[in-house]
Coordinates of C-alpha atoms in Angstrom, one line a residue:
M1 CA -44.7 111.1 126.5
Q2 CA -43.5 111.2 129.5
H3 CA -45.4 109.9 132.3
D4 CA -43.8 112.7 134.7
S5 CA -44.2 116.2 134.8
L6 CA -41.7 118.8 135.8
T7 CA -42.3 122.5 136.2
S8 CA -40.4 124.9 134.1
T9 CA -40.6 128.5 133.2
F10 CA -41.9 129.1 129.9
L11 CA -40.0 131.6 127.8
F12 CA -41.3 132.8 124.4
P13 CA -38.4 134.5 122.1
G14 CA -39.4 137.2 119.9
Q15 CA -39.3 138.6 116.7
G16 CA -36.4 136.6 115.1
A17 CA -37.4 133.1 116.5
Y18 CA -38.5 131.5 113.2
L19 CA -36.9 128.3 111.9
A20 CA -37.7 127.5 108.6
G21 CA -39.9 124.9 108.1
V22 CA -39.1 123.8 111.6
F23 CA -42.0 121.4 113.0
S24 CA -40.9 119.9 109.0
A25 CA -38.8 116.4 111.0
C26 CA -41.5 116.0 114.1
R27 CA -45.1 116.3 112.2
E28 CA -45.7 113.1 111.6
A29 CA -45.0 111.9 115.3
F30 CA -47.1 114.8 116.7
P31 CA -50.2 115.2 115.2
V32 CA -51.1 118.2 117.1
I33 CA -48.7 120.7 115.2
A34 CA -51.4 120.1 111.9
D35 CA -54.1 120.9 114.4
E36 CA -53.1 123.8 115.7
L37 CA -51.3 125.6 112.4
S38 CA -54.5 124.7 110.9
Q39 CA -56.7 126.9 113.5
V40 CA -54.3 129.6 113.2
D41 CA -54.6 129.1 109.9
E42 CA -58.2 129.8 109.6
Y43 CA -58.2 133.3 112.1
S44 CA -55.9 134.6 110.3
L45 CA -57.9 134.1 107.4
R46 CA -61.4 134.9 108.9
A47 CA -58.9 138.6 110.2
G48 CA -57.6 139.0 106.6
G49 CA -53.8 138.0 107.1
P50 CA -51.4 135.5 105.7
A51 CA -51.8 131.5 106.4
V52 CA -48.6 130.4 108.0
A53 CA -49.1 126.7 108.2
S54 CA -46.4 125.4 105.5
L55 CA -43.0 128.2 106.5
L56 CA -43.2 126.1 110.0
T57 CA -43.7 122.2 108.3
D58 CA -41.6 122.7 104.9
P59 CA -38.1 123.4 105.1
A60 CA -38.0 124.4 101.8
S61 CA -40.1 127.5 103.2
P62 CA -38.9 131.1 102.9
T63 CA -36.1 132.0 105.4
L64 CA -36.0 134.6 108.0
D65 CA -34.0 136.7 105.7
R66 CA -36.5 136.6 102.7
L67 CA -39.4 136.9 105.2
L68 CA -37.5 140.0 106.2
E69 CA -37.2 141.6 103.1
N70 CA -40.6 140.2 101.7
D71 CA -42.9 139.3 104.0
V72 CA -43.1 140.5 107.9
P73 CA -46.6 139.6 108.4
A74 CA -46.4 136.0 107.5
L75 CA -43.3 136.0 109.6
S76 CA -44.6 138.0 112.6
L77 CA -47.4 135.5 112.1
A78 CA -45.4 132.3 111.4
I79 CA -43.1 133.0 114.7
F80 CA -46.3 133.5 117.1
A81 CA -47.6 130.1 115.6
S82 CA -44.3 127.8 116.3
Q83 CA -44.7 129.0 120.0
I84 CA -48.0 128.1 120.4
V85 CA -47.9 124.9 119.1
A86 CA -44.6 124.7 121.1
A87 CA -46.1 124.9 124.6
R88 CA -48.4 123.3 123.1
L89 CA -46.2 120.5 122.7
C90 CA -44.7 121.1 125.6
R91 CA -47.6 120.9 127.8
E92 CA -49.2 118.1 126.2
E93 CA -46.6 115.6 124.4
F94 CA -43.5 117.0 126.7
G95 CA -44.3 116.4 129.7
L96 CA -43.6 120.3 131.5
S97 CA -45.9 122.3 133.5
P98 CA -46.0 125.7 132.9
A99 CA -45.2 127.7 136.5
L100 CA -45.0 130.6 134.4
L101 CA -44.5 132.0 132.1
V102 CA -42.5 134.6 130.1
G103 CA -42.3 136.2 126.4
H104 CA -39.8 138.8 125.4
S105 CA -40.8 141.9 123.0
F106 CA -43.5 140.3 120.8
G107 CA -43.2 136.7 122.1
E108 CA -45.3 138.7 126.0
F109 CA -48.6 137.8 122.4
A110 CA -48.3 133.9 123.1
A111 CA -47.7 134.0 126.7
L112 CA -50.8 135.6 127.4
V113 CA -52.6 133.1 124.6
V114 CA -51.3 130.2 126.7
S115 CA -52.2 132.1 129.6
G116 CA -55.6 132.2 128.9
A117 CA -55.7 135.7 129.1
L118 CA -56.2 135.9 125.6
T119 CA -58.0 132.6 123.5
L120 CA -56.1 132.2 120.2
E121 CA -58.6 133.7 117.7
E122 CA -57.9 136.7 119.5
G123 CA -54.0 136.3 119.4
V124 CA -54.4 135.4 116.3
T125 CA -56.4 139.4 115.1
L126 CA -53.8 141.0 117.1
V127 CA -50.7 139.8 115.8
V128 CA -52.7 140.4 112.2
A129 CA -53.6 143.9 113.9
R130 CA -49.9 144.1 114.2
D131 CA -48.3 144.6 111.5
R132 CA -51.4 146.4 110.2
A133 CA -50.8 149.3 112.7
L134 CA -46.5 148.7 111.3
R135 CA -47.1 149.1 107.9
A136 CA -49.5 151.7 107.4
S137 CA -47.7 153.7 110.0
G138 CA -45.1 154.6 107.7
A139 CA -42.4 153.6 110.8
S140 CA -38.6 152.9 109.4
G141 CA -35.2 152.3 111.9
G142 CA -33.6 150.0 112.6
M143 CA -31.6 148.9 116.2
V144 CA -28.2 148.0 117.2
A145 CA -26.9 145.2 119.3
V146 CA -24.3 146.6 122.2
E147 CA -21.9 144.5 123.7
A148 CA -21.8 146.6 127.1
G149 CA -23.3 146.5 130.2
F150 CA -27.0 149.5 130.4
R151 CA -25.0 151.9 131.6
R152 CA -22.3 152.3 129.7
V153 CA -24.9 151.9 126.5
E154 CA -26.7 154.5 128.0
H155 CA -23.4 156.6 128.4
L156 CA -23.1 155.6 124.7
V157 CA -26.3 156.8 123.8
A158 CA -25.9 160.2 124.9
A159 CA -22.5 161.1 123.6
V160 CA -24.5 160.2 120.2
A161 CA -27.4 162.6 121.1
D162 CA -29.4 162.3 119.0
R163 CA -33.2 162.2 120.0
S164 CA -34.1 159.3 117.9
L165 CA -32.2 155.9 119.7
S166 CA -34.0 154.8 122.8
I167 CA -33.0 151.7 124.3
A168 CA -35.0 148.7 123.3
A169 CA -33.8 145.5 124.9
D170 CA -31.6 145.2 128.2
N171 CA -31.0 141.6 127.5
A172 CA -27.9 140.6 130.0
Y173 CA -24.7 141.7 131.4
D174 CA -23.1 142.5 128.2
Q175 CA -25.9 143.1 126.0
V176 CA -28.3 146.0 125.6
V177 CA -30.2 146.7 121.9
V178 CA -30.9 150.2 121.2
S179 CA -33.2 151.3 117.8
G180 CA -33.3 154.8 116.0
T181 CA -33.4 156.3 112.8
T182 CA -31.1 153.8 110.3
T183 CA -28.7 156.6 110.4
A184 CA -28.5 157.3 114.3
V185 CA -28.0 153.6 114.8
A186 CA -25.4 153.5 112.3
H187 CA -23.5 156.1 113.8
L188 CA -24.0 154.8 117.5
A189 CA -22.5 151.3 115.9
A190 CA -19.3 153.7 114.5
V191 CA -18.8 155.4 117.5
A192 CA -18.9 152.1 119.9
G193 CA -16.4 150.7 117.6
A194 CA -14.4 153.4 117.5
L195 CA -14.4 153.2 121.7
G196 CA -13.9 149.5 122.2
V197 CA -17.2 148.1 122.6
K198 CA -18.6 145.5 119.6
A199 CA -22.3 146.7 118.3
T200 CA -23.7 144.7 115.6
V201 CA -26.3 146.8 113.8
L202 CA -29.3 144.2 113.0
R203 CA -31.5 143.4 110.1
V204 CA -35.0 144.7 111.8
P205 CA -38.4 145.4 109.8
Y206 CA -39.2 148.4 112.8
P207 CA -37.2 150.1 115.8
F208 CA -38.9 148.3 117.9
H209 CA -39.4 149.4 121.6
N210 CA -39.2 153.3 120.6
H211 CA -41.6 155.3 121.7
Q212 CA -40.6 158.3 118.8
L213 CA -40.5 156.0 115.9
L214 CA -42.9 153.9 116.8
G215 CA -45.6 156.0 118.6
R216 CA -47.9 156.0 116.0
A217 CA -48.0 152.2 115.1
N218 CA -48.7 152.1 119.0
E219 CA -51.6 154.5 118.7
L220 CA -53.0 152.7 115.7
F221 CA -53.0 149.7 117.0
A222 CA -54.3 150.3 120.2
R223 CA -57.8 150.9 118.3
T224 CA -57.8 147.1 117.8
V225 CA -56.7 146.7 121.8
T226 CA -59.0 148.0 123.0
T227 CA -62.0 145.8 121.4
I228 CA -61.1 143.2 122.8
T229 CA -61.8 141.8 126.9
P230 CA -58.9 139.4 128.0
R231 CA -59.3 137.7 131.1
V232 CA -57.5 137.0 134.2
P233 CA -54.5 134.5 133.3
R234 CA -54.8 131.1 134.4
I235 CA -51.1 130.4 134.4
A236 CA -48.4 132.7 136.6
V237 CA -47.3 135.7 133.5
H238 CA -44.1 137.1 134.1
S239 CA -44.1 140.9 131.5
P240 CA -40.4 141.9 131.7
V241 CA -42.4 145.3 129.5
L242 CA -43.9 145.6 132.6
G243 CA -41.5 144.7 134.9
R244 CA -44.5 142.7 137.5
R245 CA -46.6 139.9 136.9
V246 CA -49.6 140.4 134.9
E247 CA -52.4 139.7 137.2
T248 CA -55.7 141.4 136.0
P249 CA -57.6 142.4 132.4
G250 CA -56.1 146.2 132.6
D251 CA -52.7 144.3 133.5
V252 CA -53.9 143.2 129.9
L253 CA -54.1 145.5 127.9
E254 CA -51.3 147.6 129.7
V255 CA -48.9 145.2 127.8
L256 CA -50.5 145.0 124.6
S257 CA -51.0 148.6 124.4
S258 CA -47.7 149.5 125.2
H259 CA -45.3 146.7 124.4
L260 CA -44.7 148.6 120.7
V261 CA -42.7 151.3 122.8
R262 CA -41.7 150.6 125.8
P263 CA -38.3 148.6 127.1
V264 CA -38.0 145.2 127.4
R265 CA -36.1 144.6 130.8
F266 CA -35.2 140.9 130.2
L267 CA -31.9 141.1 132.8
D268 CA -34.8 142.0 135.2
A269 CA -37.1 139.8 134.4
L270 CA -34.6 136.7 135.1
H271 CA -32.6 137.8 138.0
T272 CA -36.9 138.2 140.2
I273 CA -37.3 134.4 138.4
R274 CA -33.8 133.1 139.9
G275 CA -34.9 134.8 142.8
E276 CA -37.8 133.2 143.6
G277 CA -36.2 130.1 143.2
E278 CA -37.2 129.3 139.6
T279 CA -34.1 126.7 138.3
R280 CA -35.5 125.1 135.2
F281 CA -36.6 126.9 131.6
A282 CA -37.7 125.8 128.7
E283 CA -37.7 127.9 125.8
C284 CA -41.7 128.1 123.5
G285 CA -40.4 128.1 119.7
A286 CA -38.1 128.3 117.2
R287 CA -34.1 129.0 118.1
S288 CA -32.3 128.9 121.5
T289 CA -31.7 133.0 122.1
L290 CA -33.4 133.4 124.9
V291 CA -32.1 130.3 126.7
D292 CA -28.7 131.1 125.8
L293 CA -29.4 134.3 127.8
A294 CA -30.9 132.7 130.6
T295 CA -27.2 130.1 130.8
T296 CA -25.0 133.3 130.8
T297 CA -26.7 135.3 133.7
L298 CA -27.7 132.5 135.8
A299 CA -26.1 130.3 138.0
G300 CA -27.6 126.9 139.1
I301 CA -30.1 126.3 136.6
S302 CA -30.9 124.2 133.6
T303 CA -32.6 125.0 130.2
S304 CA -34.0 123.4 127.1
A305 CA -34.3 124.6 123.5
P306 CA -36.8 121.9 121.9
F307 CA -37.2 123.8 118.4
R308 CA -33.9 125.3 118.4
R309 CA -33.5 123.4 115.3
R310 CA -35.4 121.2 113.1
A311 CA -35.1 117.3 114.4
D312 CA -36.9 114.6 114.6
D313 CA -39.3 114.0 117.8
T314 CA -36.7 111.9 119.1
G315 CA -33.8 114.8 119.1
V316 CA -36.8 116.3 120.4
L317 CA -38.0 114.8 123.4
A318 CA -33.5 114.3 124.4
E319 CA -33.7 118.0 124.2
V320 CA -36.8 117.7 126.8
R321 CA -34.4 116.1 128.8
A322 CA -32.1 118.0 129.2
L323 CA -34.1 119.8 131.8
D324 CA -33.8 116.6 134.4
A325 CA -30.4 116.9 134.3
G326 CA -29.8 119.6 136.3
A327 CA -27.4 122.4 136.0
E328 CA -24.5 120.8 136.8
T329 CA -25.4 117.5 134.3
A330 CA -27.6 119.3 131.4
R331 CA -25.7 119.0 128.0
P332 CA -22.9 121.6 126.4
M333 CA -24.6 124.2 124.9
P334 CA -23.3 126.2 122.2
D335 CA -22.7 129.5 122.8
P336 CA -25.5 131.8 123.1
Q337 CA -27.2 133.8 121.4
P338 CA -28.4 137.3 121.2
A339 CA -32.1 138.2 122.4
A340 CA -33.2 141.9 120.2
P341 CA -36.8 142.4 119.8
A342 CA -36.0 141.2 116.1
P343 CA -32.1 140.0 115.4
V344 CA -31.1 139.2 112.3
P345 CA -27.3 140.6 111.2
A346 CA -26.7 143.4 109.1
A347 CA -26.2 141.8 105.7
Q348 CA -22.4 142.7 105.5
V349 CA -19.6 140.0 107.1
P350 CA -18.4 142.6 109.9
T351 CA -14.8 143.0 110.7
P352 CA -13.5 140.1 113.1
A353 CA -13.9 141.3 116.4
P354 CA -12.1 138.7 119.5
V355 CA -14.6 135.6 119.3
A356 CA -16.2 135.8 123.0
V357 CA -17.9 133.5 124.7
T358 CA -20.7 136.4 125.5
P359 CA -24.3 136.1 123.4
A360 CA -24.4 137.7 120.5
P361 CA -26.8 139.6 119.2
A362 CA -29.3 137.4 118.1
E363 CA -31.8 135.3 115.9
P364 CA -29.4 134.4 113.0
V365 CA -30.9 133.3 109.5
V366 CA -31.2 129.9 108.0
E367 CA -30.9 129.9 104.3
P368 CA -31.3 127.8 101.5
V369 CA -28.4 125.7 100.6
P370 CA -26.1 126.8 97.3
A371 CA -25.1 125.9 94.7
Q372 CA -21.8 123.7 96.2
R373 CA -19.4 124.7 93.5
A374 CA -16.7 122.0 91.8
T375 CA -14.7 124.6 90.8
S376 CA -13.6 128.3 92.0
A377 CA -14.4 131.1 91.0
S378 CA -11.9 131.3 87.6
G379 CA -13.2 128.5 86.8
E380 CA -9.8 126.6 87.5
P381 CA -10.0 123.4 89.8
A382 CA -10.1 123.4 93.2
G383 CA -6.2 122.2 93.7
E384 CA -4.3 123.9 91.5
E385 CA -0.8 124.5 92.3
G386 CA -0.3 126.6 94.5
G387 CA -3.4 126.7 95.4
L388 CA -5.9 126.0 98.7
V389 CA -8.1 122.3 98.2
E390 CA -10.6 122.4 98.9
T391 CA -11.3 119.1 99.7
K392 CA -8.5 119.5 102.6
V393 CA -9.6 123.1 103.5
L394 CA -13.2 121.6 104.0
G395 CA -11.5 118.5 106.3
E396 CA -9.5 121.1 108.2
L397 CA -12.4 123.6 108.6
K398 CA -14.7 120.7 109.7
T399 CA -11.7 120.4 113.0
L400 CA -11.8 124.0 113.4
Y401 CA -15.7 124.2 113.6
A402 CA -15.7 121.8 116.1
D403 CA -13.3 122.9 118.5
A404 CA -14.7 126.3 118.8
V405 CA -18.4 125.2 119.2
G406 CA -17.8 122.0 121.5
Y407 CA -19.0 119.9 119.1
P408 CA -17.7 116.5 117.6
A409 CA -16.3 117.0 114.0
D410 CA -18.1 114.3 112.8
V411 CA -21.5 115.9 113.4
F412 CA -20.7 118.0 110.7
E413 CA -22.0 115.6 108.1
D414 CA -21.9 115.8 104.3
N415 CA -24.2 119.4 103.8
V416 CA -25.5 119.1 107.1
E417 CA -26.9 123.0 107.4
L418 CA -25.1 124.2 110.6
E419 CA -27.5 126.9 112.0
A420 CA -31.0 124.7 110.6
D421 CA -29.5 121.3 112.2
L422 CA -26.5 122.4 114.0
G423 CA -28.0 125.4 115.9
I424 CA -25.3 127.5 114.9
D425 CA -26.1 130.7 115.3
S426 CA -25.1 133.4 111.3
I427 CA -23.5 135.4 114.6
R428 CA -20.9 132.6 115.8
Q429 CA -20.8 131.7 112.3
T430 CA -19.5 135.1 111.2
E431 CA -16.9 135.0 114.0
L432 CA -15.7 131.5 112.7
L433 CA -15.5 132.9 108.7
Q434 CA -13.1 135.3 110.4
R435 CA -10.9 132.8 112.4
A436 CA -11.1 131.0 109.0
R437 CA -9.8 133.8 106.5
K438 CA -7.2 134.9 108.7
R439 CA -6.1 130.8 109.6
Y440 CA -5.9 130.6 105.4
D441 CA -4.8 134.2 105.3
V442 CA -7.5 135.2 102.5
P443 CA -8.9 138.6 101.4
E444 CA -11.4 140.1 103.9
A445 CA -15.3 139.7 101.8
D446 CA -17.5 142.6 102.4
H447 CA -19.6 141.6 99.2
I448 CA -20.5 138.5 100.7
R449 CA -23.8 138.0 103.2
I450 CA -23.2 135.0 106.2
T451 CA -26.3 133.9 105.0
D452 CA -25.7 132.8 101.7
Y453 CA -22.9 130.1 102.8
T454 CA -24.8 127.6 105.8
T455 CA -22.2 124.6 105.5
L456 CA -19.3 123.5 105.4
E457 CA -19.0 122.6 101.5
S458 CA -19.9 126.4 100.7
I459 CA -17.7 127.4 102.8
A460 CA -14.8 126.0 101.9
G461 CA -16.1 126.9 98.9
L462 CA -15.7 130.4 99.3
I463 CA -12.1 129.8 101.6
V464 CA -11.0 128.6 98.5
E465 CA -12.6 131.2 96.3
L466 CA -11.5 134.3 97.7
S467 CA -7.6 132.7 98.0
H468 CA -8.2 132.9 94.1
Q469 CA -8.7 136.6 94.5
G470 CA -5.9 137.5 96.3
A471 CA -3.8 135.6 94.1
R472 CA -5.2 138.0 90.9
V473 CA -4.5 140.9 93.1

């Protein structure tokens, strides 16, 4: 749709980069979406995998949280498919030309397909086989995102002295992800918290990038890897797992056969790429995890995430044009989201920490809008004497949220979804909810999940409900 080709580095995010119905508002404008998804489904069914087209074209599809609970194989393939579609749109419809391809963790699969090193059928077959190997291995564990630099996190891991812990991803100056057993991850988070270092346990299906815990899964998956014959990439690929360019078929096999157990050096990759003169970065996939990390890490760049939220073709193309704006004039971005190999914060709303503009632990969740409350939890009208009035709270929340994320208040229309429509990730939502809780002096809400409150209306209802609970104590 653009006449002049704009050279850019294409970034492919990892396991949590999913947004239900991400292409739903623009699929009519871009017929290639249906074509590509149909091909992915055909190859997947042939390999014994799931069909996922509806997950990406129907906004009522299961959310990230639901798929993590019930269907990780479908989630993985949907993430891969969304990246393949996004890259094709960037090249064929948006006028972007990839100078370099970079995948984060699982995103390396899509990068290799787009480069021509793998066919689409090979890529789909590998994704299906990867999930099959993970399930067959019986692997379990967790991950935690620590807001500290690599060396400090190394010292924290050493202090905990649990052999299952392994640094999984070095994403930014103050974001490192660690994987291990569930117990070890919880212990590390507690130790970090005691030292004043914010650590967020992530909801993930497996402890990615951990040789001790995923060694068996890696061996099983490697058997499938040996059945393919990759080619030399036609487009340059930089692998954060290898820490260098992918130049030969042997390099392709090395990435695939080791990505489950080797760490992701994304911060190093960003420095290398910027040092080579690259200044434009486009995210090929749902959300904006990687370009947000790039924005907080690198100077003198411009970025675009066409599918940071569900948008029609006009909204998507407006996002693409951010690359033309240049580093100085590109439109303001919300606080960055982190890029853990599979990011969704654990279910509990954490005790509030000061809100910072550092990347939070990554890939937030989008949930269906919960039923809006017409009354308080006690069944009484939300404006009873001495209590909070829900409509008044809603108006004040619009101002609070707008000021915090840098959006005009009028974008918070009735029942607009904070993440799917506005791109405010669940980590940021958690921080903002804690601000609201403090503002209205309502009790802590350890029993709730932030992913159940996806609109300001639902959050206003929650605040009123909590205020009544506090009044009854």
